[in-house]
Amino acid sequence: MPRQTDSIEKLTEIGKQVISSIQNAEYPSIVLPDRSTRNIVFDSVSGQFVLGNSKTKRDSSNVKHVKSFMQLMWVASFAKQLVKNGRTSSLRDIYYSSEAFGVDFKNQAESDRIIADLECLTGISREDFGVFPEEHSSIYGEVVMKYTVSGYEGREVDLTISPDGFPIGSALITAEPVSTKAKMILAIESGGMFSRLIETRCWERFGAVLIHLGGQAPRSTRRLMRKLREHLDLPVFVFTDGDPWGMHIAQVIIAGSANAAHIDRLAIPDAKWIGVTAGDIAKYSLPTEDMNNKDLRRLEELAQDSRYLTSDWSAQIDAFKNLRKKAEQQAFSRHGMDFVVEQYLPDKLNFAI
Amino acid sequence: MPRQTDSIEKLTEIGKQVISSIQNAEYPSIVLPDRSTRNIVFDSVSGQFVLGNSKTKRDSSNVKHVKSFMQLMWVASFAKQLVKNGRTSSLRDIYYSSEAFGVDFKNQAESDRIIADLECLTGISREDFGVFPEEHSSIYGEVVMKYTVSGYEGREVDLTISPDGFPIGSALITAEPVSTKAKMILAIESGGMFSRLIETRCWERFGAVLIHLGGQAPRSTRRLMRKLREHLDLPVFVFTDGDPWGMHIAQVIIAGSANAAHIDRLAIPDAKWIGVTAGDIAKYSLPTEDMNNKDLRRLEELAQDSRYLTSDWSAQIDAFKNLRKKAEQQAFSRHGMDFVVEQYLPDKLNFAI
């Protein structure tokens, strides 16, 4: 597996450099891209967040750096064990495993940060080291994937096999897309809507691979969407609640997030948000709730965000600011269970394509 | 399908009674078991919560009852449409769908309550009407299930097909167990532990069907466990974090919960909690955190709870009270990634069997 070889090589290289410093009687040090906010820039050409050129040095001769230097070395060696043995670990488990080695993390936030440092240093994302968060999204649709995980190597699975959806866990993320009959990916915020679109065979009608995001998409789900977009040439549409939070779920899929700016191949710049927009709320007479202060503050924040500076996005934000109301995806049910399938999605997808 | 016929019959019966009252120029009324706390009793013989004999009457001639009477009628008619058309709905969707019919619920909590009333009135649980919450647990193991849902009727699925686990959604819950090679069900609180037990082939080694609970088990997951327990004769073991919350996850699986006291066939009285107990924390030298006030208050509450009055459970509570510390399942990783598989689980499962 090239992924595995590549990871092992990069990790071994780190170790070699450190050993060579020690053999030369020098304090080992590591230079890695600076992940602080002042080095995260929005690249308007590619339409996504990237790291700038600033570097940071972690020097074991500096007493302030010794601890994080050692933590980074341990995480690198743990990652190498995972890759070598074809094993996976949750972020939480890494935090606990450190105790077995006498490595001290204050809390999981600290070990998560060091894992991000390792990603930065190697240019390899933690999923390739076998490190995953606990949460996951689901997928359903006419896609055949081929597993690479131990015990399932080469086995193919059709993602319509479970009518309840298929979990996007570590095994599926490392699987390879083989073929599809679908024409698009439709990512959906809520589980209720996802189930309805399966049950009403929307996946067949619209030729859509359905993805249940369940709020902000986990990074691994964004990777899988991007992989399907690239390997199977499927355009991506995102259907969320009609509020600043829903809008931002779509935006992170499109343009990435600041805290994953060091990870390549996550953003999907040509993904499209199909609503629920403020305009849809009016057009389809959806039942609404008033925006609360938190919602209104969030709109103001988004208006300042470099990802929302285009005229299209500004207009969407302004429309919500004027409306001061929000609506959930499920609100379409007021027009009958199947209104969203019969009316709304055909309207929006025709328009988007 | 007998499930479907039974549901339709009971729902039709309700309608007939109401119509017959009206035809006799009487105000229609409904008598249903009282679900208030004063009528929820712990049946120490069966070891679970049940409703007492108190009844409550919802009378359309009483202006205070008119609204909830009408809401109940609407929910019953909506449920009948779902069953007739082989469709499902989320609890949230029912709340929104009501608006299409001019039925007014203050919020989802109110529509959820009326759905529980319908369960009480018919003795049929909402899952059989096709009504599900959004969240779900996962399952993995050598069990073959046969689907009954539309589009998948008669199709069999082996629950080892997805190395990431299989979601326990509406389709799987209504499927029938066909066969198994397993000898037990092992329900697990955290997703990280669930993944580890799949990856290390614990399911094979212990002959276990693994279930990821993700906190308090959704009702549908408890139903599925009970179904597997009954149809395939698999004993149930529950493995949780070592704290009052983990202990109570196990207890609800064993003895049921007060707010589902009106639903039959949920509790699994012979299910066993295998830890993490306060004793395990000491025995295996697990890294711990101090209990906070919320944890300590929760212990006090449990000590008063009728489900914890046996000497075994009291001893467990006392041990935590003395220890004043808690540990997560993942804490075993301090002894190495596979300690839980090589040492802890064999210890505990041998002891439990």
XYZ file of C-alpha atoms in Angstrom:
706
model
C 0.000 0.000 0.000
C 1.587 3.316 -1.056
C -0.226 5.183 1.736
C 1.375 2.956 4.316
C 4.853 3.082 2.799
C 4.686 6.848 2.515
C 3.643 7.264 6.158
C 6.311 4.916 7.461
C 8.982 6.642 5.396
C 8.093 10.101 6.626
C 7.910 8.971 10.243
C 11.209 7.103 10.001
C 12.815 10.202 8.474
C 11.842 12.239 11.553
C 13.441 9.680 13.832
C 16.609 9.547 11.725
C 17.049 13.316 11.868
C 16.685 13.316 15.629
C 19.165 10.462 16.059
C 21.637 12.088 13.702
C 21.513 15.333 15.739
C 22.193 13.406 18.914
C 25.084 11.523 17.278
C 26.547 14.887 16.289
C 26.217 15.967 19.898
C 23.593 18.558 18.984
C 20.257 19.134 20.662
C 17.686 17.724 18.233
C 15.100 20.158 16.921
C 12.130 20.054 14.582
C 11.003 22.762 12.200
C 7.334 22.737 11.358
C 4.817 25.034 9.669
C 3.305 27.564 12.058
C -0.358 26.708 12.729
C -1.187 29.835 14.727
C -3.991 32.053 13.410
C -1.545 34.682 12.098
C -0.210 32.101 9.644
C -3.610 30.857 8.412
C -4.557 32.674 5.234
C -7.496 32.430 2.921
C -6.293 31.700 -0.579
C -8.868 33.372 -2.769
C -7.581 31.638 -5.907
C -8.202 28.113 -4.627
C -11.059 29.412 -2.417
C -9.776 27.732 0.742
C -7.737 28.214 3.902
C -4.050 27.365 3.689
C -1.014 27.883 5.887
C 1.327 30.775 5.088
C 5.106 30.452 4.931
C 5.899 31.082 8.567
C 7.711 28.242 10.350
C 8.173 27.431 13.976
C 11.076 25.571 15.553
C 10.722 23.158 18.432
C 14.126 22.955 20.010
C 14.965 20.391 22.673
C 17.673 22.682 24.055
C 14.962 25.166 25.013
C 13.437 24.114 28.316
C 10.063 25.542 27.258
C 10.039 23.242 24.207
C 11.254 20.034 25.804
C 7.865 18.722 26.815
C 6.106 19.329 23.493
C 9.164 18.020 21.641
C 8.994 14.793 23.594
C 5.205 14.548 23.141
C 5.603 14.957 19.395
C 8.263 12.220 19.298
C 6.006 9.874 21.213
C 2.978 10.568 18.980
C 5.175 9.946 15.918
C 6.362 6.623 17.309
C 2.840 5.589 18.333
C 1.585 6.489 14.839
C 4.323 4.352 13.316
C 3.238 1.368 15.416
C -0.362 1.862 14.296
C 0.566 2.005 10.613
C 2.998 -0.921 10.829
C 0.436 -3.146 12.523
C -2.534 -1.988 10.451
C -4.286 -0.796 13.586
C -6.413 2.237 14.368
C -6.959 4.336 17.458
C -9.371 7.024 18.539
C -8.043 10.445 19.517
C -9.207 9.744 23.053
C -7.353 6.456 23.172
C -4.099 8.116 22.206
C -4.516 10.450 25.156
C -4.919 7.467 27.505
C -2.275 5.326 25.823
C 0.346 7.983 26.539
C 0.191 7.108 30.247
C 1.509 3.627 29.526
C 4.665 5.285 28.190
C 5.066 7.839 30.935
C 4.206 10.622 28.508
C 2.194 13.330 30.143
C -0.617 15.216 28.420
C -2.598 17.716 30.491
C -5.789 16.704 28.728
C -7.059 15.370 25.413
C -7.028 18.854 23.866
C -3.262 18.840 24.324
C -2.751 15.432 22.708
C -5.080 16.445 19.850
C -2.891 19.514 19.278
C 0.275 17.442 19.122
C -1.359 15.087 16.632
C -2.144 18.133 14.464
C 1.538 19.107 14.776
C 2.490 15.692 13.441
C 0.129 16.178 10.491
C 1.765 19.511 9.838
C 5.256 18.126 10.057
C 4.657 15.148 7.779
C 1.984 16.570 5.498
C 0.037 13.377 6.177
C -3.349 13.503 7.832
C -4.022 11.529 10.984
C -6.550 9.281 9.230
C -3.624 7.896 7.218
C -1.902 7.081 10.510
C -5.072 5.271 11.638
C -6.219 7.950 14.064
C -9.922 8.818 14.044
C -12.428 10.737 16.120
C -15.329 8.757 17.644
C -18.198 10.424 15.831
C -19.164 9.521 12.323
C -21.583 10.359 9.571
C -23.456 7.963 7.276
C -23.693 7.362 3.560
C -26.211 5.647 1.300
C -26.148 5.268 -2.452
C -25.180 3.341 -5.531
C -21.445 3.341 -4.997
C -19.217 0.286 -4.804
C -16.223 0.642 -2.473
C -13.308 -1.754 -2.078
C -11.866 -2.183 1.421
C -8.185 -2.102 2.254
C -8.406 -2.802 6.011
C -7.076 -6.000 7.487
C -9.553 -8.882 7.320
C -11.517 -7.171 4.529
C -8.787 -6.557 1.915
C -10.226 -6.441 -1.583
C -13.780 -7.047 -0.417
C -16.293 -4.882 -2.277
C -19.373 -3.403 -0.681
C -22.322 -1.679 -2.301
C -23.448 1.277 -0.211
C -27.120 0.530 -0.672
C -26.751 -2.676 1.351
C -28.081 -1.144 4.547
C -31.406 0.698 4.244
C -30.444 2.572 7.432
C -27.290 3.989 5.814
C -23.692 2.912 6.127
C -21.316 4.385 8.730
C -18.379 6.464 7.484
C -15.817 4.929 9.826
C -12.121 4.190 9.516
C -12.603 1.217 7.212
C -14.806 3.027 4.710
C -12.590 6.103 4.655
C -9.588 4.046 3.637
C -11.598 2.086 1.047
C -11.285 2.879 -2.655
C -14.220 3.947 -4.861
C -14.713 1.333 -7.580
C -17.797 2.375 -9.534
C -21.077 4.220 -9.293
C -24.383 4.679 -11.056
C -24.922 8.009 -9.291
C -24.623 11.468 -10.815
C -24.164 13.598 -7.711
C -23.524 13.661 -4.001
C -26.234 15.167 -1.827
C -25.037 15.928 1.707
C -27.813 16.422 4.253
C -27.703 17.969 7.706
C -30.351 16.003 9.611
C -30.864 12.287 10.114
C -34.629 12.527 9.661
C -34.229 14.027 6.193
C -31.541 11.473 5.274
C -33.882 8.600 6.203
C -36.745 10.165 4.261
C -34.637 10.493 1.111
C -33.621 6.838 1.363
C -37.171 5.663 1.980
C -38.643 7.676 -0.895
C -35.898 6.361 -3.187
C -34.623 9.851 -3.913
C -31.187 8.373 -4.415
C -32.587 6.551 -7.457
C -34.725 9.397 -8.723
C -32.002 12.042 -8.519
C -29.093 9.638 -9.005
C -27.728 10.856 -5.697
C -25.313 9.418 -3.185
C -26.780 10.610 0.123
C -24.585 11.659 3.014
C -25.871 12.365 6.509
C -23.661 15.030 8.067
C -25.272 15.347 11.497
C -24.114 18.934 12.022
C -20.582 20.024 11.048
C -19.164 17.243 8.873
C -16.336 15.292 10.508
C -13.082 15.782 8.614
C -13.114 12.169 7.488
C -16.531 12.649 5.877
C -15.243 15.677 3.989
C -12.307 13.585 2.782
C -14.597 10.833 1.569
C -16.797 13.338 -0.283
C -13.761 14.854 -1.922
C -12.480 11.412 -2.896
C -15.831 10.527 -4.494
C -15.899 13.925 -6.198
C -12.468 13.274 -7.721
C -12.477 9.560 -8.447
C -16.056 9.257 -9.636
C -16.550 12.806 -10.924
C -19.631 13.460 -8.776
C -20.580 17.093 -8.068
C -21.455 17.855 -4.451
C -24.610 19.602 -3.174
C -25.221 20.457 0.455
C -28.712 20.699 1.977
C -28.885 22.140 5.496
C -31.166 23.955 7.919
C -31.951 27.551 7.023
C -29.839 29.433 9.581
C -26.240 30.695 9.912
C -25.161 27.331 11.336
C -26.531 25.395 8.366
C -24.971 27.849 5.929
C -21.611 27.400 7.644
C -21.819 23.590 7.480
C -21.926 24.017 3.705
C -19.168 26.641 3.735
C -16.727 24.398 5.625
C -17.303 21.648 3.049
C -16.670 24.159 0.259
C -13.766 26.214 1.606
C -12.376 24.280 4.565
C -11.859 25.386 8.142
C -9.054 27.344 9.746
C -8.124 24.560 12.133
C -7.620 22.117 9.267
C -5.740 24.646 7.102
C -2.624 22.454 7.358
C -4.434 19.521 5.751
C -4.526 19.311 2.014
C -7.297 17.711 -0.045
C -10.229 18.459 2.222
C -12.004 21.428 0.634
C -14.407 20.986 -2.285
C -14.403 24.442 -3.880
C -17.087 23.612 -6.442
C -19.554 22.124 -3.924
C -22.857 24.024 -3.867
C -25.139 25.007 -0.995
C -28.726 24.440 -2.142
C -30.452 25.825 0.965
C -32.531 26.245 3.023
C -31.859 29.932 2.100
C -33.682 32.928 3.515
C -35.324 33.215 0.090
C -36.584 29.607 0.338
C -38.155 30.324 3.711
C -40.292 33.044 2.128
C -40.917 31.286 -1.195
C -42.087 28.016 0.393
C -43.881 29.659 3.351
C -41.973 27.573 5.846
C -42.796 27.656 9.551
C -40.016 29.628 11.227
C -38.579 30.576 14.572
C -37.192 33.983 15.406
C -33.423 34.114 15.410
C -32.036 34.478 18.908
C -29.063 36.652 19.874
C -26.650 33.797 19.313
C -27.918 33.341 15.746
C -27.686 37.080 15.043
C -24.168 37.287 16.475
C -23.173 34.326 14.318
C -24.444 36.132 11.204
C -22.263 39.118 12.094
C -19.246 36.843 12.528
C -19.838 35.194 9.169
C -20.174 38.597 7.499
C -16.575 39.325 8.631
C -15.269 35.901 7.536
C -13.052 35.877 4.440
C -14.972 32.897 3.056
C -18.158 34.988 2.794
C -16.816 38.016 0.939
C -18.193 37.076 -2.487
C -21.359 38.826 -3.613
C -23.388 35.588 -3.587
C -22.573 34.788 0.016
C -22.930 38.393 1.208
C -26.393 38.453 -0.336
C -27.326 35.256 1.542
C -26.130 36.736 4.817
C -27.981 40.002 4.199
C -31.189 38.137 3.395
C -31.021 36.330 6.759
C -30.177 39.603 8.521
C -33.309 41.184 7.086
C -35.527 38.188 7.713
C -34.314 37.574 11.295
C -35.978 34.158 11.126
C -34.738 30.612 10.673
C -36.222 27.277 9.571
C -35.165 23.637 9.833
C -35.027 21.201 6.924
C -37.891 19.313 8.537
C -40.073 22.423 8.250
C -41.055 21.313 4.723
C -43.198 18.638 6.355
C -45.832 21.293 6.953
C -46.688 20.907 3.246
C -46.931 17.133 3.535
C -44.377 14.392 4.079
C -43.165 14.279 0.504
C -43.157 17.950 -0.443
C -39.404 18.147 -0.065
C -38.984 15.238 -2.472
C -41.639 16.194 -4.989
C -41.146 19.939 -5.070
C -38.240 21.483 -3.200
C -35.349 19.234 -4.237
C -36.313 19.094 -7.933
C -36.569 22.931 -7.911
C -33.198 23.404 -6.262
C -31.232 20.662 -7.989
C -32.393 21.728 -11.459
C -31.406 25.224 -10.627
C -28.030 24.184 -9.241
C -27.068 21.899 -12.148
C -47.148 -8.855 8.370
C -48.849 -9.522 11.712
C -47.207 -6.413 13.238
C -48.824 -4.255 10.619
C -52.258 -5.894 10.842
C -52.245 -5.617 14.604
C -51.321 -1.912 14.525
C -53.950 -1.074 11.913
C -56.629 -2.983 13.842
C -55.914 -1.224 17.106
C -55.815 2.200 15.473
C -59.029 1.554 13.549
C -60.691 0.426 16.767
C -59.929 3.798 18.383
C -61.512 5.610 15.455
C -64.593 3.378 15.528
C -65.190 4.041 19.215
C -64.980 7.780 18.696
C -67.357 7.683 15.724
C -69.792 5.487 17.579
C -69.872 7.960 20.491
C -70.600 10.797 18.111
C -73.345 8.797 16.391
C -74.901 8.213 19.801
C -74.767 11.991 20.364
C -72.210 11.548 23.128
C -68.938 13.435 23.583
C -66.236 10.949 22.629
C -63.689 10.106 25.302
C -60.635 7.915 25.651
C -59.520 5.987 28.722
C -55.817 5.306 28.955
C -53.352 4.096 31.570
C -52.019 6.895 33.771
C -48.352 7.600 32.935
C -47.729 10.049 35.768
C -44.966 9.179 38.230
C -47.468 8.184 40.944
C -48.587 5.304 38.705
C -45.107 4.055 37.792
C -44.116 1.213 40.078
C -41.079 -0.989 40.293
C -42.139 -4.609 40.039
C -39.558 -6.418 42.118
C -40.682 -9.822 40.829
C -39.940 -9.051 37.174
C -37.235 -6.560 38.236
C -38.532 -3.736 36.059
C -40.701 -0.622 36.002
C -44.351 -1.104 35.059
C -47.486 1.014 35.128
C -49.908 0.555 38.018
C -53.674 0.191 37.591
C -54.624 3.849 37.660
C -56.382 5.112 34.536
C -56.952 8.556 33.172
C -59.858 9.741 30.999
C -59.494 12.241 28.200
C -62.966 13.623 27.648
C -63.793 15.850 24.696
C -66.651 17.423 26.670
C -64.083 18.852 29.072
C -62.644 22.028 27.601
C -59.295 21.323 29.290
C -59.037 17.991 27.453
C -60.187 19.045 24.004
C -56.792 19.981 22.678
C -54.918 16.887 23.808
C -57.859 14.716 22.691
C -57.634 16.200 19.210
C -53.827 15.872 19.175
C -54.095 12.205 20.113
C -56.622 11.578 17.340
C -54.344 13.247 14.815
C -51.287 11.281 15.931
C -53.328 8.067 15.691
C -54.437 8.891 12.161
C -50.908 9.910 11.117
C -49.557 6.643 12.554
C -52.160 4.711 10.572
C -51.030 6.395 7.347
C -47.411 5.514 8.130
C -48.201 1.854 8.777
C -50.514 1.537 5.761
C -47.926 3.002 3.421
C -44.941 1.237 4.951
C -43.345 4.610 5.743
C -41.386 5.888 8.707
C -41.037 9.270 10.348
C -38.766 10.835 12.933
C -40.274 12.239 16.126
C -39.206 15.694 14.956
C -40.908 15.249 11.616
C -44.199 14.387 13.289
C -43.997 17.653 15.174
C -43.539 19.569 11.919
C -46.036 17.487 9.942
C -48.785 18.466 12.372
C -48.741 22.012 10.991
C -49.869 20.744 7.581
C -53.047 19.545 9.294
C -53.665 22.616 11.405
C -52.852 20.627 14.536
C -51.007 22.726 17.056
C -48.210 21.413 19.280
C -46.432 23.912 21.524
C -43.100 22.147 20.889
C -41.665 18.724 20.107
C -41.796 17.697 23.765
C -45.575 17.997 23.560
C -45.883 15.885 20.400
C -43.487 13.311 21.892
C -45.779 13.083 24.934
C -48.862 12.524 22.808
C -47.038 9.783 20.888
C -46.287 8.120 24.252
C -50.020 8.411 25.038
C -50.790 6.550 21.823
C -48.340 3.808 22.819
C -50.066 3.572 26.160
C -53.531 3.448 24.650
C -52.723 0.780 22.069
C -50.022 -1.174 23.901
C -47.977 -0.859 20.701
C -44.677 0.956 20.699
C -44.018 3.795 18.291
C -41.346 1.851 16.433
C -44.127 -0.467 15.257
C -45.947 2.583 13.906
C -42.752 3.560 12.073
C -41.806 6.409 14.398
C -38.127 6.678 15.368
C -35.768 9.111 17.048
C -32.840 10.434 14.987
C -29.968 8.992 16.992
C -28.846 5.433 16.673
C -26.384 2.910 17.996
C -24.340 0.398 15.985
C -23.945 -3.365 15.949
C -21.270 -5.746 14.676
C -21.200 -9.509 14.861
C -21.981 -12.863 13.362
C -25.746 -12.486 13.148
C -27.842 -12.819 10.032
C -30.939 -10.605 9.942
C -33.761 -10.675 7.416
C -35.287 -7.324 6.417
C -39.007 -6.645 6.248
C -38.890 -3.027 5.019
C -40.132 -2.082 1.586
C -37.525 -2.536 -1.143
C -35.554 -4.974 1.015
C -38.205 -7.591 1.913
C -36.675 -10.983 2.568
C -33.115 -9.784 1.942
C -30.645 -11.199 4.445
C -27.689 -9.282 5.788
C -24.751 -10.520 7.820
C -23.816 -7.987 10.487
C -20.093 -8.404 9.923
C -20.418 -6.874 6.458
C -19.247 -3.431 7.558
C -15.991 -3.329 9.535
C -17.145 0.055 10.893
C -20.295 -1.472 12.426
C -23.857 -1.468 11.178
C -26.370 1.232 12.171
C -29.352 0.166 14.308
C -31.936 2.163 12.383
C -35.588 1.601 11.573
C -34.895 -1.084 8.962
C -32.680 -3.208 11.203
C -35.017 -2.906 14.175
C -37.901 -4.338 12.191
C -35.733 -7.102 10.698
C -35.934 -10.671 11.996
C -32.978 -12.560 13.472
C -32.299 -15.628 11.310
C -29.178 -17.283 12.729
C -25.986 -16.634 14.629
C -22.639 -18.186 15.458
C -22.293 -15.937 18.504
C -22.652 -16.951 22.143
C -23.312 -13.596 23.785
C -24.097 -9.941 23.286
C -21.513 -7.460 24.542
C -22.872 -3.907 24.746
C -20.206 -1.201 24.946
C -20.494 2.435 25.975
C -17.841 4.130 23.833
C -17.202 4.113 20.100
C -13.435 3.861 20.525
C -13.773 0.626 22.508
C -16.324 -0.761 20.026
C -13.896 -0.162 17.128
C -11.041 -1.737 19.055
C -13.045 -4.893 19.771
C -13.933 -5.204 16.081
C -10.359 -4.628 14.960
C -8.858 -7.126 17.404
C -11.466 -9.706 16.344
C -12.860 -9.956 19.858
C -16.219 -10.809 18.355
C -14.641 -14.022 17.062
C -12.565 -14.778 20.138
C -15.402 -14.311 22.624
C -18.198 -15.262 20.207
C -19.720 -11.863 20.887
C -22.165 -9.678 19.031
C -20.858 -6.180 19.770
C -23.204 -3.253 20.310
C -22.061 0.348 20.535
C -24.419 2.187 22.880
C -22.949 5.694 22.743
C -24.269 6.693 26.166
C -27.800 5.733 27.291
C -29.038 3.118 24.804
C -31.832 4.352 22.543
C -35.051 2.434 23.176
C -34.821 0.794 19.769
C -31.385 -0.596 20.596
C -32.718 -2.076 23.834
C -35.530 -3.679 21.835
C -33.090 -5.186 19.372
C -30.923 -6.574 22.183
C -33.948 -8.101 23.834
C -35.071 -9.613 20.524
C -31.631 -11.177 19.993
C -31.637 -12.363 23.589
C -34.980 -14.108 23.066
C -34.806 -15.371 19.487
C -31.171 -16.458 19.485
C -30.775 -17.189 23.204
C -27.812 -14.842 23.645
C -27.020 -13.589 27.171
C -26.316 -9.858 27.439
C -23.262 -8.214 29.071
C -22.822 -4.481 29.422
C -19.396 -2.800 29.544
C -19.397 0.895 30.462
C -17.272 3.647 31.973
C -16.587 3.304 35.705
C -18.842 6.033 37.090
C -22.497 6.412 38.178
C -23.500 7.282 34.614
C -21.975 4.130 33.180
C -23.535 2.007 35.906
C -26.930 3.497 35.099
C -26.568 2.800 31.365
C -26.348 -0.870 32.347
C -29.219 -0.580 34.840
C -31.631 0.874 32.275
C -30.869 -2.044 29.944
C -31.494 -4.463 32.812
C -34.512 -2.960 34.559
C -35.927 -0.360 32.170
C -36.631 3.305 32.710
C -39.569 5.070 34.307
C -40.474 6.993 31.180
C -40.771 3.787 29.164
C -42.688 1.941 31.903
C -45.713 1.745 29.578
C -43.722 -0.217 26.995
C -43.492 -3.926 27.351
C -40.572 -6.079 26.185
C -37.755 -3.618 26.682
C -36.059 -4.693 29.904
C -33.533 -7.549 29.975
C -33.611 -8.621 33.637
C -30.815 -11.172 33.274
C -28.396 -8.786 31.529
C -25.165 -8.321 33.507
C -23.024 -5.263 34.140
C -19.381 -6.319 33.847
C -17.845 -2.971 34.860
C -15.814 -0.823 35.018
C -16.613 -1.208 38.751
C -14.952 0.687 41.571
C -13.206 -2.597 42.405
C -11.807 -2.830 38.858
C -10.388 0.680 39.116
C -8.317 -0.415 42.106
C -7.505 -3.917 40.867
C -6.250 -2.787 37.445
C -4.622 0.448 38.709
C -6.542 2.545 36.212
C -5.849 6.251 35.783
C -8.747 8.084 37.398
C -10.341 11.471 37.795
C -11.872 12.730 41.005
C -15.659 12.597 41.020
C -17.171 16.065 40.804
C -20.259 17.216 42.717
C -22.541 16.162 39.900
C -21.135 12.612 40.022
C -21.485 12.444 43.804
C -25.074 13.745 43.693
C -25.857 11.165 41.018
C -24.553 8.402 43.295
C -26.873 9.628 46.061
C -29.816 9.595 43.661
C -29.038 6.069 42.531
C -28.787 4.919 46.162
C -32.446 5.990 46.592
C -33.583 4.378 43.332
C -35.698 1.215 43.697
C -33.618 -0.513 41.004
C -30.513 -0.329 43.213
C -31.906 -1.791 46.421
C -30.368 -5.270 46.038
C -27.243 -5.982 48.053
C -25.097 -6.358 44.925
C -25.992 -2.953 43.569
C -25.812 -1.224 46.959
C -22.312 -2.602 47.371
C -21.313 -1.177 43.970
C -22.675 2.232 44.900
C -20.942 2.166 48.280
C -17.641 1.225 46.667
C -17.841 4.279 44.388
C -18.865 6.461 47.333
C -15.744 5.392 49.212
C -13.449 5.663 46.212
C -14.756 9.081 45.050
C -12.958 8.479 41.768
C -14.043 7.473 38.272
C -12.386 5.950 35.189
C -13.314 5.653 31.533
C -13.279 2.415 29.528
C -10.399 3.853 27.516
C -8.332 4.094 30.700
C -7.187 0.483 30.154
C -5.000 1.802 27.337
C -2.492 2.881 29.964
C -1.502 -0.805 30.148
C -1.120 -1.024 26.379
C -3.578 -1.003 23.520
C -4.672 -4.604 23.881
C -4.785 -5.027 27.652
C -8.556 -4.766 27.668
C -8.766 -7.585 25.114
C -6.066 -9.832 26.537
C -6.713 -9.395 30.229
C -9.732 -7.440 31.391
C -12.482 -8.879 29.218
C -11.402 -12.524 29.648
C -11.291 -11.940 33.453
C -14.715 -10.366 33.556
C -16.525 -12.558 31.049
C -15.287 -15.768 32.651
C -16.450 -14.464 35.969
C -19.823 -13.405 34.598
C -20.598 -16.657 32.759
